[in-house]
């Protein structure tokens, strides 16, 4: 087998191509084909907004940016500072996505005025929506398909939404308790059943760069580079948002 570039005369063997590909994969700034961002510890990103900006407290310096009128405000109710989003505003991060194992979570206080399919998190690999076109439930969107979680975030109330993936499933946590898993219906004739699936977590934007962000407050956004479970999620949700449920 030969591996060719733009010129057919430039073909090289796999043995020569493989070490060159590894160098490219590992050394393009901000790019990880495996969706495993570099990290100094277990936390990849930790935003609490208490310094009035989107400063990463994980030690990785993945600082975010406020866009299109997103602003840090005094939220009260045990949350200290949080970010106010409108449909047009969003927070951008330097990372695109993270593949399993991982855990991702944040606090959300949506207003009572939400557009259909309003976005909580997004990247080129998918979205986490506050609702979908037919149901007011939190929904994952990936590869053009939507996966309903049956979780409803009440208006004008702080809720903690998080999800964690290992190699076999994606668990969804509501107020720091696991309440669902991301499922799809396998319609193959010899299967015909619901099966769990592993979602690649979208972490490029909190909100949406396309003008369809969740309308409300967000706080305590974290990305962990391993899966987590119920008791630990309760600690993460409370401690890293300076908040009580």
PDB file of N, CA and C in Angstrom, residues 70-124:
ATOM      1  N   UNK A  70     -22.529  38.968  25.457  1.00  0.00           N
ATOM      2  CA  UNK A  70     -22.507  38.131  26.663  1.00  0.00           C
ATOM      3  C   UNK A  70     -21.743  38.880  27.752  1.00  0.00           C
ATOM      4  N   UNK A  71     -22.249  38.847  28.984  1.00  0.00           N
ATOM      5  CA  UNK A  71     -21.604  39.631  30.034  1.00  0.00           C
ATOM      6  C   UNK A  71     -21.701  38.926  31.378  1.00  0.00           C
ATOM      7  N   UNK A  72     -20.672  39.158  32.216  1.00  0.00           N
ATOM      8  CA  UNK A  72     -20.661  38.624  33.570  1.00  0.00           C
ATOM      9  C   UNK A  72     -21.505  39.525  34.456  1.00  0.00           C
ATOM     10  N   UNK A  73     -22.407  38.938  35.236  1.00  0.00           N
ATOM     11  CA  UNK A  73     -23.306  39.691  36.099  1.00  0.00           C
ATOM     12  C   UNK A  73     -23.306  39.081  37.494  1.00  0.00           C
ATOM     13  N   UNK A  74     -23.786  39.825  38.471  1.00  0.00           N
ATOM     14  CA  UNK A  74     -23.998  39.295  39.814  1.00  0.00           C
ATOM     15  C   UNK A  74     -25.298  38.508  39.818  1.00  0.00           C
ATOM     16  N   UNK A  75     -25.194  37.208  40.008  1.00  0.00           N
ATOM     17  CA  UNK A  75     -26.367  36.345  39.875  1.00  0.00           C
ATOM     18  C   UNK A  75     -27.121  36.150  41.177  1.00  0.00           C
ATOM     19  N   UNK A  76     -26.423  36.260  42.327  1.00  0.00           N
ATOM     20  CA  UNK A  76     -27.078  35.996  43.597  1.00  0.00           C
ATOM     21  C   UNK A  76     -27.440  34.530  43.736  1.00  0.00           C
ATOM     22  N   UNK A  77     -28.312  34.221  44.675  1.00  0.00           N
ATOM     23  CA  UNK A  77     -28.829  32.865  44.895  1.00  0.00           C
ATOM     24  C   UNK A  77     -27.714  31.836  45.078  1.00  0.00           C
ATOM     25  N   UNK A  78     -26.599  32.254  45.707  1.00  0.00           N
ATOM     26  CA  UNK A  78     -25.499  31.344  45.954  1.00  0.00           C
ATOM     27  C   UNK A  78     -24.555  31.154  44.791  1.00  0.00           C
ATOM     28  N   UNK A  79     -24.802  31.814  43.672  1.00  0.00           N
ATOM     29  CA  UNK A  79     -23.976  31.623  42.483  1.00  0.00           C
ATOM     30  C   UNK A  79     -22.908  32.694  42.303  1.00  0.00           C
ATOM     31  N   UNK A  80     -22.903  33.728  43.097  1.00  0.00           N
ATOM     32  CA  UNK A  80     -21.900  34.766  42.871  1.00  0.00           C
ATOM     33  C   UNK A  80     -22.074  35.367  41.497  1.00  0.00           C
ATOM     34  N   UNK A  81     -21.030  35.270  40.676  1.00  0.00           N
ATOM     35  CA  UNK A  81     -21.098  35.809  39.320  1.00  0.00           C
ATOM     36  C   UNK A  81     -21.439  34.705  38.326  1.00  0.00           C
ATOM     37  N   UNK A  82     -22.162  35.087  37.290  1.00  0.00           N
ATOM     38  CA  UNK A  82     -22.549  34.179  36.214  1.00  0.00           C
ATOM     39  C   UNK A  82     -22.535  34.972  34.917  1.00  0.00           C
ATOM     40  N   UNK A  83     -22.758  34.288  33.797  1.00  0.00           N
ATOM     41  CA  UNK A  83     -22.789  34.968  32.502  1.00  0.00           C
ATOM     42  C   UNK A  83     -24.220  35.023  31.987  1.00  0.00           C
ATOM     43  N   UNK A  84     -24.613  36.242  31.585  1.00  0.00           N
ATOM     44  CA  UNK A  84     -25.929  36.465  30.987  1.00  0.00           C
ATOM     45  C   UNK A  84     -25.826  36.263  29.481  1.00  0.00           C
ATOM     46  N   UNK A  85     -26.619  35.334  28.953  1.00  0.00           N
ATOM     47  CA  UNK A  85     -26.673  35.102  27.519  1.00  0.00           C
ATOM     48  C   UNK A  85     -28.015  35.540  26.961  1.00  0.00           C
ATOM     49  N   UNK A  86     -27.982  36.068  25.760  1.00  0.00           N
ATOM     50  CA  UNK A  86     -29.178  36.316  24.968  1.00  0.00           C
ATOM     51  C   UNK A  86     -29.098  35.391  23.757  1.00  0.00           C
ATOM     52  N   UNK A  87     -30.138  35.323  22.925  1.00  0.00           N
ATOM     53  CA  UNK A  87     -30.059  34.419  21.768  1.00  0.00           C
ATOM     54  C   UNK A  87     -28.866  34.678  20.852  1.00  0.00           C
ATOM     55  N   UNK A  88     -28.392  35.926  20.792  1.00  0.00           N
ATOM     56  CA  UNK A  88     -27.277  36.253  19.892  1.00  0.00           C
ATOM     57  C   UNK A  88     -25.902  36.127  20.543  1.00  0.00           C
ATOM     58  N   UNK A  89     -25.839  36.033  21.856  1.00  0.00           N
ATOM     59  CA  UNK A  89     -24.540  36.045  22.532  1.00  0.00           C
ATOM     60  C   UNK A  89     -24.107  34.628  22.919  1.00  0.00           C
ATOM     61  N   UNK A  90     -22.805  34.468  23.115  1.00  0.00           N
ATOM     62  CA  UNK A  90     -22.276  33.153  23.465  1.00  0.00           C
ATOM     63  C   UNK A  90     -20.880  33.296  24.054  1.00  0.00           C
ATOM     64  N   UNK A  91     -20.415  32.221  24.681  1.00  0.00           N
ATOM     65  CA  UNK A  91     -19.052  32.127  25.195  1.00  0.00           C
ATOM     66  C   UNK A  91     -18.301  31.136  24.318  1.00  0.00           C
ATOM     67  N   UNK A  92     -17.171  31.544  23.784  1.00  0.00           N
ATOM     68  CA  UNK A  92     -16.358  30.626  22.984  1.00  0.00           C
ATOM     69  C   UNK A  92     -15.184  30.121  23.807  1.00  0.00           C
ATOM     70  N   UNK A  93     -14.783  28.882  23.545  1.00  0.00           N
ATOM     71  CA  UNK A  93     -13.622  28.276  24.198  1.00  0.00           C
ATOM     72  C   UNK A  93     -12.586  27.954  23.115  1.00  0.00           C
ATOM     73  N   UNK A  94     -11.345  27.659  23.492  1.00  0.00           N
ATOM     74  CA  UNK A  94     -10.336  27.302  22.484  1.00  0.00           C
ATOM     75  C   UNK A  94     -10.439  25.859  21.982  1.00  0.00           C
ATOM     76  N   UNK A  95     -11.354  25.076  22.548  1.00  0.00           N
ATOM     77  CA  UNK A  95     -11.449  23.655  22.220  1.00  0.00           C
ATOM     78  C   UNK A  95     -12.722  23.359  21.443  1.00  0.00           C
ATOM     79  N   UNK A  96     -12.696  22.285  20.679  1.00  0.00           N
ATOM     80  CA  UNK A  96     -13.836  21.914  19.850  1.00  0.00           C
ATOM     81  C   UNK A  96     -14.726  20.891  20.545  1.00  0.00           C
ATOM     82  N   UNK A  97     -14.162  19.754  20.888  1.00  0.00           N
ATOM     83  CA  UNK A  97     -14.936  18.646  21.447  1.00  0.00           C
ATOM     84  C   UNK A  97     -14.029  17.806  22.334  1.00  0.00           C
ATOM     85  N   UNK A  98     -14.653  16.905  23.099  1.00  0.00           N
ATOM     86  CA  UNK A  98     -13.890  15.912  23.838  1.00  0.00           C
ATOM     87  C   UNK A  98     -14.596  14.570  23.691  1.00  0.00           C
ATOM     88  N   UNK A  99     -13.813  13.547  23.361  1.00  0.00           N
ATOM     89  CA  UNK A  99     -14.337  12.192  23.237  1.00  0.00           C
ATOM     90  C   UNK A  99     -14.155  11.453  24.558  1.00  0.00           C
ATOM     91  N   UNK A 100     -14.869  10.354  24.710  1.00  0.00           N
ATOM     92  CA  UNK A 100     -14.834   9.606  25.972  1.00  0.00           C
ATOM     93  C   UNK A 100     -13.421   9.143  26.283  1.00  0.00           C
ATOM     94  N   UNK A 101     -13.117   9.000  27.569  1.00  0.00           N
ATOM     95  CA  UNK A 101     -13.968   9.280  28.745  1.00  0.00           C
ATOM     96  C   UNK A 101     -13.937  10.762  29.110  1.00  0.00           C
ATOM     97  N   UNK A 102     -15.072  11.264  29.569  1.00  0.00           N
ATOM     98  CA  UNK A 102     -15.159  12.670  29.957  1.00  0.00           C
ATOM     99  C   UNK A 102     -16.374  12.879  30.851  1.00  0.00           C
ATOM    100  N   UNK A 103     -16.425  14.056  31.469  1.00  0.00           N
ATOM    101  CA  UNK A 103     -17.633  14.555  32.120  1.00  0.00           C
ATOM    102  C   UNK A 103     -17.694  16.051  31.838  1.00  0.00           C
ATOM    103  N   UNK A 104     -18.869  16.546  31.509  1.00  0.00           N
ATOM    104  CA  UNK A 104     -19.093  17.967  31.201  1.00  0.00           C
ATOM    105  C   UNK A 104     -20.326  18.417  31.962  1.00  0.00           C
ATOM    106  N   UNK A 105     -20.274  19.588  32.590  1.00  0.00           N
ATOM    107  CA  UNK A 105     -21.439  20.075  33.317  1.00  0.00           C
ATOM    108  C   UNK A 105     -21.461  21.578  33.439  1.00  0.00           C
ATOM    109  N   UNK A 106     -22.636  22.120  33.717  1.00  0.00           N
ATOM    110  CA  UNK A 106     -22.796  23.548  33.984  1.00  0.00           C
ATOM    111  C   UNK A 106     -24.160  23.793  34.609  1.00  0.00           C
ATOM    112  N   UNK A 107     -24.260  24.954  35.257  1.00  0.00           N
ATOM    113  CA  UNK A 107     -25.536  25.438  35.772  1.00  0.00           C
ATOM    114  C   UNK A 107     -26.197  26.312  34.710  1.00  0.00           C
ATOM    115  N   UNK A 108     -27.528  26.194  34.610  1.00  0.00           N
ATOM    116  CA  UNK A 108     -28.303  26.985  33.647  1.00  0.00           C
ATOM    117  C   UNK A 108     -29.553  27.514  34.340  1.00  0.00           C
ATOM    118  N   UNK A 109     -29.823  28.799  34.137  1.00  0.00           N
ATOM    119  CA  UNK A 109     -31.072  29.404  34.605  1.00  0.00           C
ATOM    120  C   UNK A 109     -31.753  30.035  33.395  1.00  0.00           C
ATOM    121  N   UNK A 110     -32.543  29.240  32.659  1.00  0.00           N
ATOM    122  CA  UNK A 110     -33.160  29.763  31.436  1.00  0.00           C
ATOM    123  C   UNK A 110     -34.306  30.710  31.742  1.00  0.00           C
ATOM    124  N   UNK A 111     -34.450  31.717  30.910  1.00  0.00           N
ATOM    125  CA  UNK A 111     -35.606  32.594  31.044  1.00  0.00           C
ATOM    126  C   UNK A 111     -36.838  31.874  30.503  1.00  0.00           C
ATOM    127  N   UNK A 112     -38.002  32.491  30.654  1.00  0.00           N
ATOM    128  CA  UNK A 112     -39.225  31.883  30.149  1.00  0.00           C
ATOM    129  C   UNK A 112     -39.421  32.070  28.662  1.00  0.00           C
ATOM    130  N   UNK A 113     -38.476  32.748  28.003  1.00  0.00           N
ATOM    131  CA  UNK A 113     -38.599  33.028  26.570  1.00  0.00           C
ATOM    132  C   UNK A 113     -37.462  32.345  25.824  1.00  0.00           C
ATOM    133  N   UNK A 114     -37.729  31.152  25.294  1.00  0.00           N
ATOM    134  CA  UNK A 114     -36.704  30.379  24.598  1.00  0.00           C
ATOM    135  C   UNK A 114     -37.136  30.073  23.170  1.00  0.00           C
ATOM    136  N   UNK A 115     -36.200  30.235  22.238  1.00  0.00           N
ATOM    137  CA  UNK A 115     -36.457  29.829  20.865  1.00  0.00           C
ATOM    138  C   UNK A 115     -36.448  28.307  20.763  1.00  0.00           C
ATOM    139  N   UNK A 116     -37.107  27.786  19.748  1.00  0.00           N
ATOM    140  CA  UNK A 116     -37.065  26.347  19.511  1.00  0.00           C
ATOM    141  C   UNK A 116     -35.623  25.920  19.229  1.00  0.00           C
ATOM    142  N   UNK A 117     -35.227  24.804  19.791  1.00  0.00           N
ATOM    143  CA  UNK A 117     -33.880  24.268  19.596  1.00  0.00           C
ATOM    144  C   UNK A 117     -32.784  25.203  20.100  1.00  0.00           C
ATOM    145  N   UNK A 118     -33.070  25.982  21.144  1.00  0.00           N
ATOM    146  CA  UNK A 118     -32.048  26.873  21.697  1.00  0.00           C
ATOM    147  C   UNK A 118     -30.864  26.048  22.198  1.00  0.00           C
ATOM    148  N   UNK A 119     -29.651  26.576  21.968  1.00  0.00           N
ATOM    149  CA  UNK A 119     -28.423  25.812  22.181  1.00  0.00           C
ATOM    150  C   UNK A 119     -27.801  26.121  23.539  1.00  0.00           C
ATOM    151  N   UNK A 120     -27.489  25.066  24.292  1.00  0.00           N
ATOM    152  CA  UNK A 120     -26.718  25.198  25.532  1.00  0.00           C
ATOM    153  C   UNK A 120     -25.230  25.065  25.229  1.00  0.00           C
ATOM    154  N   UNK A 121     -24.846  24.032  24.484  1.00  0.00           N
ATOM    155  CA  UNK A 121     -23.458  23.803  24.081  1.00  0.00           C
ATOM    156  C   UNK A 121     -23.446  23.407  22.606  1.00  0.00           C
ATOM    157  N   UNK A 122     -22.344  23.774  21.905  1.00  0.00           N
ATOM    158  CA  UNK A 122     -22.242  23.358  20.517  1.00  0.00           C
ATOM    159  C   UNK A 122     -20.792  23.248  20.069  1.00  0.00           C
ATOM    160  N   UNK A 123     -20.602  22.474  19.009  1.00  0.00           N
ATOM    161  CA  UNK A 123     -19.330  22.401  18.286  1.00  0.00           C
ATOM    162  C   UNK A 123     -19.655  21.852  16.912  1.00  0.00           C
ATOM    163  N   UNK A 124     -18.621  21.630  16.104  1.00  0.00           N
ATOM    164  CA  UNK A 124     -18.851  21.027  14.808  1.00  0.00           C
ATOM    165  C   UNK A 124     -19.266  19.572  14.898  1.00  0.00           C
TER     166      UNK A 124
END
